[in-house]
Each structure stands twice: as C-alpha cells, then as structure tokens.
Amino acid sequence: MNILVTGGLGYIGSHTCIKLIEAGYTPIILDNLYNSKKSVLNRIATITGKMPIFYQGDIRDTVYLTTLFSQHPIQAVIHFAGLKAVGESVKNPLDYYEVNVQGSIALAQIMRQHQVKTIIFSSSATVYGEKNPVPYFEHYPTGNITNPYGWSKFMVEQCLIDMQKADPEWSVVLLRYFNPVGAHPSGLIGEDPQGIPNNLMPYISQVAIGKREYVSVFGDDYPTKDGTGVRDYVHVEDLALGHVAALKKHDQAGVHIYNLGNGVAKSVLDVIQAYHQACQRVIPYKIEARRPGDLPAFWADVTKAKQELNWQAHHTLSDMVQDSWNWQQKNPHGYPDEE
C-alpha cells in the first residue's frame, strides 16, 4: 500500500516512515526541505534496507501535487508538513496560516480530485487551549488557544471535519501529539532543530554536548510539585507506531480523534535530572520569568487510543533521554547537508 507522507524527512515523519516500511507499507515522501535534510533518506535506507521514494516539493504547489498523485496509486496520506514553532508563529502568523492552513486545504483538494479519501493529520495538544482541566480527553472542546501555531492546527482540524461531514466517504484521523522526544535507538535519526531549539529536550541535549551554556527554565512558581511546568513526554518511536496503528482506521469512514502521549506528567526539572543521569554530565540551568501563554501543566488521557487502536506508549523517560543523548553524541552538529 502506497502512503504519501508529507514532511516525511522531518523529525516525526522520518521515524514514521521507518515504522511504515517495517510494517510492509510503501511510504512516498514529499518534503520541501525547509526544516529537514535530504541526508535523512540514506539513514532511513540504512535502518530499513529500503530507499523510500522521495519528491522535493511543497504542499501548496497544486500542480506538483497533481503530478505526484498521477504517477502513483496512493491509498492514504499522513500529513506532517507544516511550520511548528510557537514563538515564530507569534512573530510571523501569516506564514503559519499560509503554510499550515492553506497548504492543508490545497493537499485535501488534490486528494479529493484523485479519490484518495483517507488522511491522518499531525495535530497537537495545543488545540485544547487554556480552559480545559487535566488530563485532556478527546471529547473536550477545543479553542481558547494562545498562539497562531495552535490556531493553525485547530483550523486544519475544523476544515477536515467539515470536509468529512460534506462527503461521509472520507476517513479523517486527527492525532493530537503531546511532547515528542527521543530518537531512533540506532542514533542515526533524531531531532535536528535548525537554529535555537524551541523544545526542551533538544535544548538540554545541546547544553549537555557543550553547544549551549545553560538551560532556561521558564518559571519555578507554578502550582506543581517543584514549581516548574509539567508536560506529557512521549518517545518519538511510540508516536511513530501510533501512525501505523491509525492506518488500520483507513477503511472506516468518519472522524477519528486520538491523543498520543504517555499519560504521565513530568516536570522540567524531572527531565533535566533524567538527562543528567543518562549523560553523567552536569546540566546547568537558570530560572527565568514565566513565558506568556505557558500553562502550568497538561497531559493526556490515552484510554481511547489504547482501546480503539490497540496503541500505547511503552518507553520511559529514561529511555527517552538515553536515546536523545545517543543521537546527540553521534550527531553533535545534526544531519550533514549531504551524505
């Protein structure tokens, strides 16, 4: 079965492509290389023994998409492609709406033209907004979001839900991620942020390797066990397997929504301490002022994914930091431009 994977050379996309190949699927990768490297292809091939089909293109380019769909019988699409930095979205909101929202609409239109009516969308826990109590359940209302990145995910979800209502033959799977971390155990693929990392784990990794001086901890006066923000961290390997499990929903029309997380809350200081234990190096950190819009704590209820997809996360925080450190040691400067 051919699966189009948009953004398939990115952090989560590349791990998912490996799991797809191992499960017997044929991923066809579309990536514009804005936040990824072509050298990832060879590493996927090294791990799986198969070189994925790759197209360098943009989801907003409907002419290019039409050509791609015409050349391959595609059965389903896993849609990762998009911009993903919260802070950047506040500075450049129109870019996020153009790429994430308009790009997703362009993709769905071409899918409809070619009668491909199964899409698995890479969404985010940010759609739950500020008002809901924890843990987050899939039936909670969405909205009350604090940044354009989160609103763009919310908007794409709504577009896909409305599309499915208008044409009930569609199968729309919305996967709401919590905090993906870790790397492939081989150390060949992992998270390679361009510029200053936006997420905690890669920032800690760069401090541990000596690229950065210290970790900024934003707030130590939250109503949590140690005063720092609490989040739900999920290993990227578990997350990737969640997409393979979701593909089994492809023959069931409707809208299917799942949280993909560990269902366990860990604080910023928990993660720093776990990383210290993995690398046996001091991780300097400084307490900074809270960031506007940051929530004290959120984590997932993952009962629905376990019951309906037979999926649950198995990796511990220790596994996550060990695999992250393994990747960082083997790739201190991230991916090479070519390989």
C-alpha positions as a LaTeX table, in Angstrom:
\begin{tabular}{lrrr}
\hline
Residue & $x$ (\AA) & $y$ (\AA) & $z$ (\AA) \\
\hline
Met1 & 0.00 & 0.00 & 0.00 \\
Asn2 & 1.41 & 3.39 & $-1.04$ \\
Ile3 & 1.21 & 6.05 & 1.69 \\
Leu4 & 2.05 & 9.66 & 0.84 \\
Val5 & 3.94 & 11.14 & 3.79 \\
Thr6 & 4.14 & 14.94 & 3.63 \\
Gly7 & 7.06 & 16.28 & 5.65 \\
Gly8 & 8.43 & 12.75 & 5.71 \\
Leu9 & 12.05 & 13.79 & 6.25 \\
Gly10 & 11.24 & 15.76 & 9.40 \\
Tyr11 & 11.66 & 14.56 & 12.96 \\
Ile12 & 8.39 & 12.67 & 13.44 \\
Gly13 & 7.91 & 11.98 & 9.73 \\
Ser14 & 11.23 & 10.16 & 9.33 \\
His15 & 10.61 & 7.90 & 12.31 \\
Thr16 & 7.13 & 7.16 & 10.99 \\
Cys17 & 8.48 & 6.26 & 7.55 \\
Ile18 & 10.72 & 3.66 & 9.18 \\
Lys19 & 7.79 & 2.14 & 11.04 \\
Leu20 & 5.70 & 2.14 & 7.84 \\
Ile21 & 8.40 & 0.27 & 5.93 \\
Glu22 & 8.83 & $-2.22$ & 8.77 \\
Ala23 & 5.05 & $-2.79$ & 8.73 \\
Gly24 & 5.05 & $-3.52$ & 4.98 \\
Tyr25 & 3.80 & $-0.15$ & 3.68 \\
Thr26 & 5.46 & 1.89 & 0.93 \\
Pro27 & 5.96 & 5.50 & 2.03 \\
Ile28 & 6.23 & 8.12 & $-0.69$ \\
Ile29 & 7.85 & 11.16 & 0.87 \\
Leu30 & 7.06 & 14.75 & $-0.09$ \\
Asp31 & 9.21 & 17.35 & 1.66 \\
Asn32 & 10.36 & 20.84 & 0.70 \\
Leu33 & 13.46 & 20.55 & 2.97 \\
Tyr34 & 12.61 & 23.80 & 4.74 \\
Asn35 & 13.29 & 22.26 & 8.14 \\
Ser36 & 14.86 & 18.93 & 7.19 \\
Lys37 & 17.81 & 17.46 & 5.32 \\
Lys38 & 17.92 & 15.17 & 2.31 \\
Ser39 & 20.62 & 13.11 & 4.05 \\
Val40 & 17.83 & 11.62 & 6.20 \\
Leu41 & 16.86 & 9.46 & 3.19 \\
Asn42 & 20.06 & 7.46 & 3.28 \\
Arg43 & 19.70 & 6.93 & 7.00 \\
Ile44 & 16.18 & 5.60 & 6.60 \\
Ala45 & 17.55 & 3.25 & 3.94 \\
Thr46 & 20.38 & 2.13 & 6.24 \\
Ile47 & 17.94 & 1.27 & 9.02 \\
Thr48 & 15.28 & $-0.42$ & 6.87 \\
Gly49 & 17.23 & $-1.72$ & 3.86 \\
Lys50 & 14.87 & 0.19 & 1.55 \\
Met51 & 15.30 & 3.60 & $-0.06$ \\
Pro52 & 11.99 & 5.49 & 0.09 \\
Ile53 & 10.59 & 7.26 & $-2.94$ \\
Phe54 & 11.24 & 10.96 & $-2.46$ \\
Tyr55 & 9.86 & 14.12 & $-4.04$ \\
Gln56 & 11.16 & 17.56 & $-3.17$ \\
Gly57 & 8.12 & 19.77 & $-3.33$ \\
Asp58 & 5.66 & 21.92 & $-1.41$ \\
Ile59 & 2.11 & 21.04 & $-0.36$ \\
Arg60 & 0.97 & 24.45 & $-1.60$ \\
Asp61 & 2.06 & 23.61 & $-5.16$ \\
Thr62 & $-1.10$ & 22.03 & $-6.56$ \\
Val63 & 0.46 & 21.46 & $-10.00$ \\
Tyr64 & 3.28 & 19.47 & $-8.41$ \\
Leu65 & 0.84 & 17.57 & $-6.20$ \\
Thr66 & $-1.28$ & 16.68 & $-9.23$ \\
Thr67 & 1.74 & 15.23 & $-10.99$ \\
Leu68 & 2.71 & 13.20 & $-7.93$ \\
Phe69 & $-0.78$ & 11.75 & $-7.47$ \\
Ser70 & $-0.97$ & 10.96 & $-11.17$ \\
Gln71 & 2.28 & 8.98 & $-11.06$ \\
His72 & 1.49 & 6.83 & $-8.01$ \\
Pro73 & $-1.61$ & 4.96 & $-6.85$ \\
Ile74 & $-1.81$ & 6.44 & $-3.34$ \\
Gln75 & $-4.15$ & 4.84 & $-0.83$ \\
Ala76 & $-3.75$ & 7.24 & 2.10 \\
Val77 & $-1.91$ & 10.38 & 3.22 \\
Ile78 & $-0.12$ & 11.02 & 6.51 \\
His79 & 0.17 & 14.78 & 6.71 \\
Phe80 & 3.10 & 16.14 & 8.77 \\
Ala81 & 4.24 & 19.05 & 6.58 \\
Gly82 & 3.96 & 22.44 & 8.25 \\
Leu83 & 5.64 & 25.08 & 10.35 \\
Lys84 & 5.83 & 24.20 & 14.03 \\
Ala85 & 7.48 & 26.81 & 16.29 \\
Val86 & 5.13 & 28.55 & 18.70 \\
Gly87 & 7.32 & 31.64 & 19.18 \\
Glu88 & 7.93 & 32.02 & 15.46 \\
Ser89 & 4.20 & 31.78 & 14.82 \\
Val90 & 3.61 & 34.79 & 17.07 \\
Lys91 & 6.14 & 36.80 & 15.06 \\
Asn92 & 5.04 & 35.54 & 11.63 \\
Pro93 & 1.39 & 34.50 & 11.93 \\
Leu94 & 0.53 & 34.86 & 8.25 \\
Asp95 & 3.29 & 32.41 & 7.31 \\
Tyr96 & 1.74 & 29.84 & 9.63 \\
Tyr97 & $-1.75$ & 30.30 & 8.25 \\
Glu98 & $-0.49$ & 30.18 & 4.68 \\
Val99 & 1.66 & 27.07 & 5.05 \\
Asn100 & $-0.31$ & 25.11 & 7.63 \\
Val101 & $-3.88$ & 26.01 & 6.72 \\
Gln102 & $-3.77$ & 26.91 & 3.02 \\
Gly103 & $-1.26$ & 24.12 & 2.40 \\
Ser104 & $-3.52$ & 21.55 & 4.04 \\
Ile105 & $-6.53$ & 22.76 & 2.02 \\
Ala106 & $-4.52$ & 22.51 & $-1.22$ \\
Leu107 & $-3.48$ & 18.96 & $-0.30$ \\
Ala108 & $-7.05$ & 17.92 & 0.53 \\
Gln109 & $-8.35$ & 19.35 & $-2.74$ \\
Ile110 & $-5.87$ & 17.32 & $-4.79$ \\
Met111 & $-6.65$ & 14.22 & $-2.72$ \\
Arg112 & $-10.35$ & 14.70 & $-3.48$ \\
Gln113 & $-9.66$ & 15.08 & $-7.20$ \\
His114 & $-7.82$ & 11.76 & $-7.19$ \\
Gln115 & $-10.37$ & 9.99 & $-4.97$ \\
Val116 & $-7.90$ & 9.50 & $-2.13$ \\
Lys117 & $-10.14$ & 9.94 & 0.89 \\
Thr118 & $-8.02$ & 8.85 & 3.83 \\
Ile119 & $-5.91$ & 11.37 & 5.73 \\
Ile120 & $-4.06$ & 11.11 & 9.04 \\
Phe121 & $-3.30$ & 14.59 & 10.30 \\
Ser122 & $-0.44$ & 15.55 & 12.58 \\
Ser123 & $-2.24$ & 17.73 & 15.11 \\
Ser124 & $-1.30$ & 18.93 & 18.58 \\
Ala125 & $-2.47$ & 19.07 & 22.17 \\
Thr126 & $-2.36$ & 22.87 & 21.80 \\
Val127 & $-5.85$ & 22.70 & 20.28 \\
Tyr128 & $-7.25$ & 22.07 & 23.78 \\
Gly129 & $-6.39$ & 25.64 & 24.72 \\
Glu130 & $-6.24$ & 27.14 & 28.21 \\
Lys131 & $-9.58$ & 26.30 & 29.79 \\
Asn132 & $-9.79$ & 22.51 & 29.97 \\
Pro133 & $-8.87$ & 20.58 & 33.14 \\
Val134 & $-6.22$ & 17.87 & 33.05 \\
Pro135 & $-5.84$ & 15.23 & 31.86 \\
Tyr136 & $-7.06$ & 16.09 & 28.36 \\
Phe137 & $-9.74$ & 13.87 & 26.84 \\
Glu138 & $-10.54$ & 13.81 & 23.12 \\
His139 & $-14.13$ & 14.92 & 23.73 \\
Tyr140 & $-13.04$ & 18.18 & 25.35 \\
Pro141 & $-13.88$ & 21.39 & 23.48 \\
Thr142 & $-11.07$ & 22.96 & 21.51 \\
Gly143 & $-10.17$ & 26.62 & 21.13 \\
Asn144 & $-9.07$ & 29.39 & 23.54 \\
Ile145 & $-5.60$ & 28.96 & 22.05 \\
Thr146 & $-2.77$ & 31.36 & 22.82 \\
Asn147 & $-0.70$ & 31.34 & 19.61 \\
Pro148 & $-1.08$ & 31.19 & 15.81 \\
Tyr149 & 0.62 & 27.78 & 15.61 \\
Gly150 & $-2.09$ & 26.25 & 17.78 \\
Trp151 & $-4.82$ & 28.10 & 15.92 \\
Ser152 & $-3.47$ & 26.79 & 12.61 \\
Lys153 & $-3.79$ & 23.21 & 13.91 \\
Phe154 & $-7.29$ & 23.98 & 15.16 \\
Met155 & $-8.27$ & 25.44 & 11.77 \\
Val156 & $-6.96$ & 22.45 & 9.82 \\
Glu157 & $-8.81$ & 20.09 & 12.13 \\
Gln158 & $-12.03$ & 22.04 & 11.54 \\
Cys159 & $-11.51$ & 22.10 & 7.76 \\
Leu160 & $-11.05$ & 18.31 & 7.72 \\
Ile161 & $-14.04$ & 17.71 & 9.99 \\
Asp162 & $-16.28$ & 19.88 & 7.80 \\
Met163 & $-14.97$ & 18.18 & 4.66 \\
Gln164 & $-15.84$ & 14.77 & 6.10 \\
Lys165 & $-19.34$ & 15.94 & 7.01 \\
Ala166 & $-19.86$ & 17.13 & 3.43 \\
Asp167 & $-18.51$ & 13.85 & 2.00 \\
Pro168 & $-19.01$ & 10.99 & 4.50 \\
Glu169 & $-16.80$ & 8.64 & 2.45 \\
Trp170 & $-13.73$ & 10.33 & 3.94 \\
Ser171 & $-11.76$ & 8.81 & 6.78 \\
Val172 & $-10.14$ & 11.61 & 8.79 \\
Val173 & $-7.84$ & 10.70 & 11.67 \\
Leu174 & $-6.70$ & 13.56 & 13.92 \\
Leu175 & $-3.70$ & 12.64 & 16.06 \\
Arg176 & $-3.12$ & 15.13 & 18.86 \\
Tyr177 & 0.50 & 14.90 & 19.95 \\
Phe178 & 1.76 & 15.89 & 23.33 \\
Asn179 & 5.57 & 16.35 & 23.63 \\
Pro180 & 7.55 & 14.11 & 21.23 \\
Val181 & 11.13 & 13.45 & 22.36 \\
Gly182 & 13.90 & 10.89 & 21.95 \\
Ala183 & 15.42 & 9.38 & 18.83 \\
His184 & 15.81 & 6.11 & 16.96 \\
Pro185 & 17.86 & 3.70 & 19.12 \\
Ser186 & 20.46 & 3.41 & 16.35 \\
Gly187 & 21.33 & 7.08 & 16.77 \\
Leu188 & 21.01 & 7.53 & 13.01 \\
Ile189 & 17.93 & 9.73 & 13.07 \\
Gly190 & 16.70 & 12.16 & 15.69 \\
Glu191 & 15.60 & 15.72 & 16.31 \\
Asp192 & 17.76 & 18.25 & 14.46 \\
Pro193 & 16.40 & 21.74 & 15.16 \\
Gln194 & 17.58 & 24.48 & 12.83 \\
Gly195 & 18.92 & 27.36 & 14.92 \\
Ile196 & 17.96 & 27.72 & 18.57 \\
Pro197 & 15.85 & 24.75 & 19.71 \\
Asn198 & 12.22 & 25.55 & 20.51 \\
Asn199 & 11.68 & 22.43 & 22.60 \\
Leu200 & 13.12 & 21.40 & 25.95 \\
Met201 & 14.80 & 18.08 & 25.15 \\
Pro202 & 16.97 & 19.21 & 22.21 \\
Tyr203 & 17.95 & 22.30 & 24.18 \\
Ile204 & 19.10 & 20.14 & 27.10 \\
Ser205 & 20.96 & 17.94 & 24.61 \\
Gln206 & 22.86 & 20.90 & 23.24 \\
Val207 & 23.78 & 22.04 & 26.74 \\
Ala208 & 24.98 & 18.52 & 27.56 \\
Ile209 & 27.17 & 18.39 & 24.44 \\
Gly210 & 28.60 & 21.84 & 25.15 \\
Lys211 & 26.93 & 23.81 & 22.35 \\
Arg212 & 24.96 & 25.98 & 24.79 \\
Glu213 & 25.82 & 27.30 & 28.23 \\
Tyr214 & 22.69 & 26.51 & 30.23 \\
Val215 & 19.01 & 25.58 & 30.04 \\
Ser216 & 16.50 & 28.35 & 30.66 \\
Val217 & 13.71 & 27.17 & 32.94 \\
Phe218 & 10.76 & 29.49 & 32.45 \\
Gly219 & 9.07 & 29.78 & 35.82 \\
Asp220 & 9.55 & 27.94 & 39.11 \\
Asp221 & 6.40 & 29.19 & 40.85 \\
Tyr222 & 3.72 & 27.14 & 39.11 \\
Pro223 & 1.33 & 25.09 & 41.29 \\
Thr224 & 3.26 & 21.88 & 40.52 \\
Lys225 & 5.38 & 19.56 & 42.65 \\
Asp226 & 8.61 & 21.51 & 42.07 \\
Gly227 & 7.22 & 24.76 & 40.69 \\
Thr228 & 8.25 & 24.09 & 37.08 \\
Gly229 & 5.97 & 23.37 & 34.16 \\
Val230 & 4.64 & 19.83 & 33.82 \\
Arg231 & 4.18 & 18.13 & 30.46 \\
Asp232 & 3.45 & 14.74 & 28.89 \\
Tyr233 & 6.56 & 13.47 & 27.07 \\
Val234 & 6.20 & 10.65 & 24.53 \\
His235 & 9.01 & 8.82 & 22.76 \\
Val236 & 9.05 & 9.52 & 19.03 \\
Glu237 & 9.27 & 5.76 & 18.39 \\
Asp238 & 5.99 & 5.21 & 20.23 \\
Leu239 & 4.48 & 8.17 & 18.41 \\
Ala240 & 5.53 & 6.77 & 15.03 \\
Leu241 & 3.88 & 3.45 & 15.85 \\
Gly242 & 0.70 & 5.37 & 16.63 \\
His243 & 0.51 & 6.40 & 12.97 \\
Val244 & 0.84 & 2.81 & 11.81 \\
Ala245 & $-1.95$ & 1.86 & 14.22 \\
Ala246 & $-4.06$ & 4.73 & 12.86 \\
Leu247 & $-3.69$ & 3.43 & 9.31 \\
Lys248 & $-5.83$ & 0.49 & 10.35 \\
Lys249 & $-8.63$ & 3.05 & 10.63 \\
His250 & $-8.25$ & 3.92 & 6.95 \\
Asp251 & $-11.12$ & 1.67 & 5.88 \\
Gln252 & $-13.50$ & 3.17 & 8.44 \\
Ala253 & $-15.17$ & 6.36 & 7.25 \\
Gly254 & $-15.67$ & 9.09 & 9.80 \\
Val255 & $-13.66$ & 11.42 & 12.01 \\
His256 & $-11.40$ & 9.64 & 14.47 \\
Ile257 & $-9.58$ & 11.68 & 17.15 \\
Tyr258 & $-6.81$ & 10.32 & 19.39 \\
Asn259 & $-4.41$ & 11.68 & 21.97 \\
Leu260 & $-0.90$ & 10.31 & 21.52 \\
Gly261 & 1.02 & 10.76 & 24.74 \\
Asn262 & 2.34 & 8.80 & 27.70 \\
Gly263 & $-0.47$ & 9.80 & 30.02 \\
Val264 & 2.20 & 10.63 & 32.60 \\
Ala265 & 3.19 & 14.11 & 33.78 \\
Lys266 & 6.87 & 15.09 & 34.14 \\
Ser267 & 8.28 & 18.46 & 35.18 \\
Val268 & 11.07 & 20.41 & 33.54 \\
Leu269 & 13.36 & 19.57 & 36.44 \\
Asp270 & 12.42 & 15.87 & 36.11 \\
Val271 & 13.66 & 15.94 & 32.52 \\
Ile272 & 16.87 & 17.80 & 33.39 \\
Gln273 & 17.62 & 15.33 & 36.19 \\
Ala274 & 16.91 & 12.32 & 33.94 \\
Tyr275 & 19.23 & 13.74 & 31.28 \\
His276 & 21.95 & 14.26 & 33.88 \\
Gln277 & 21.68 & 10.60 & 34.84 \\
Ala278 & 21.87 & 9.50 & 31.19 \\
Cys279 & 24.90 & 11.56 & 30.19 \\
Gln280 & 26.62 & 11.79 & 33.59 \\
Arg281 & 27.27 & 15.47 & 33.00 \\
Val282 & 26.10 & 18.50 & 34.91 \\
Ile283 & 23.21 & 20.26 & 33.15 \\
Pro284 & 23.40 & 23.92 & 34.23 \\
Tyr285 & 20.08 & 25.74 & 34.28 \\
Lys286 & 18.77 & 29.17 & 35.21 \\
Ile287 & 15.33 & 30.11 & 36.39 \\
Glu288 & 13.80 & 32.75 & 34.14 \\
Ala289 & 10.48 & 34.58 & 34.18 \\
Arg290 & 7.39 & 32.69 & 33.02 \\
Arg291 & 6.63 & 32.90 & 29.32 \\
Pro292 & 3.27 & 34.41 & 28.39 \\
Gly293 & 0.76 & 31.71 & 27.47 \\
Asp294 & 2.59 & 28.79 & 29.10 \\
Leu295 & 0.28 & 26.51 & 31.06 \\
Pro296 & 1.31 & 25.10 & 34.46 \\
Ala297 & 0.58 & 21.50 & 33.48 \\
Phe298 & $-1.08$ & 19.31 & 30.89 \\
Trp299 & $-1.02$ & 15.66 & 30.00 \\
Ala300 & $-3.07$ & 13.18 & 28.02 \\
Asp301 & $-5.70$ & 10.65 & 28.80 \\
Val302 & $-4.76$ & 7.91 & 26.32 \\
Thr303 & $-7.54$ & 5.42 & 27.05 \\
Lys304 & $-9.22$ & 5.89 & 23.68 \\
Ala305 & $-6.06$ & 5.15 & 21.66 \\
Lys306 & $-5.45$ & 2.04 & 23.74 \\
Gln307 & $-8.99$ & 0.77 & 23.32 \\
Glu308 & $-9.56$ & 1.59 & 19.64 \\
Leu309 & $-6.06$ & 1.49 & 18.13 \\
Asn310 & $-4.51$ & $-1.05$ & 20.48 \\
Trp311 & $-1.75$ & 1.51 & 20.95 \\
Gln312 & 0.03 & 2.81 & 24.00 \\
Ala313 & 3.42 & 4.30 & 24.76 \\
His314 & 5.95 & 1.90 & 26.26 \\
His315 & 9.14 & 3.97 & 26.55 \\
Thr316 & 10.00 & 5.55 & 29.90 \\
Leu317 & 11.54 & 8.99 & 30.47 \\
Ser318 & 14.85 & 7.20 & 31.00 \\
Asp319 & 14.52 & 5.60 & 27.54 \\
Met320 & 13.72 & 8.97 & 26.01 \\
Val321 & 16.75 & 10.77 & 27.40 \\
Gln322 & 19.13 & 7.88 & 26.72 \\
Asp323 & 18.10 & 7.74 & 23.05 \\
Ser324 & 18.24 & 11.52 & 22.80 \\
Trp325 & 21.77 & 11.56 & 24.25 \\
Asn326 & 22.85 & 8.73 & 21.95 \\
Trp327 & 21.66 & 10.73 & 18.93 \\
Gln328 & 23.32 & 13.93 & 20.17 \\
Gln329 & 26.67 & 12.24 & 20.78 \\
Lys330 & 26.70 & 10.61 & 17.37 \\
Asn331 & 25.48 & 13.75 & 15.59 \\
Pro332 & 26.84 & 16.74 & 17.54 \\
His333 & 26.13 & 19.06 & 14.61 \\
Gly334 & 22.91 & 17.40 & 13.47 \\
Tyr335 & 22.47 & 15.99 & 9.99 \\
Pro336 & 25.01 & 16.82 & 7.30 \\
Asp337 & 23.69 & 18.69 & 4.28 \\
Glu338 & 24.58 & 15.76 & 2.05 \\
Glu339 & 25.66 & 12.23 & 2.83 \\
\hline
\end{tabular}
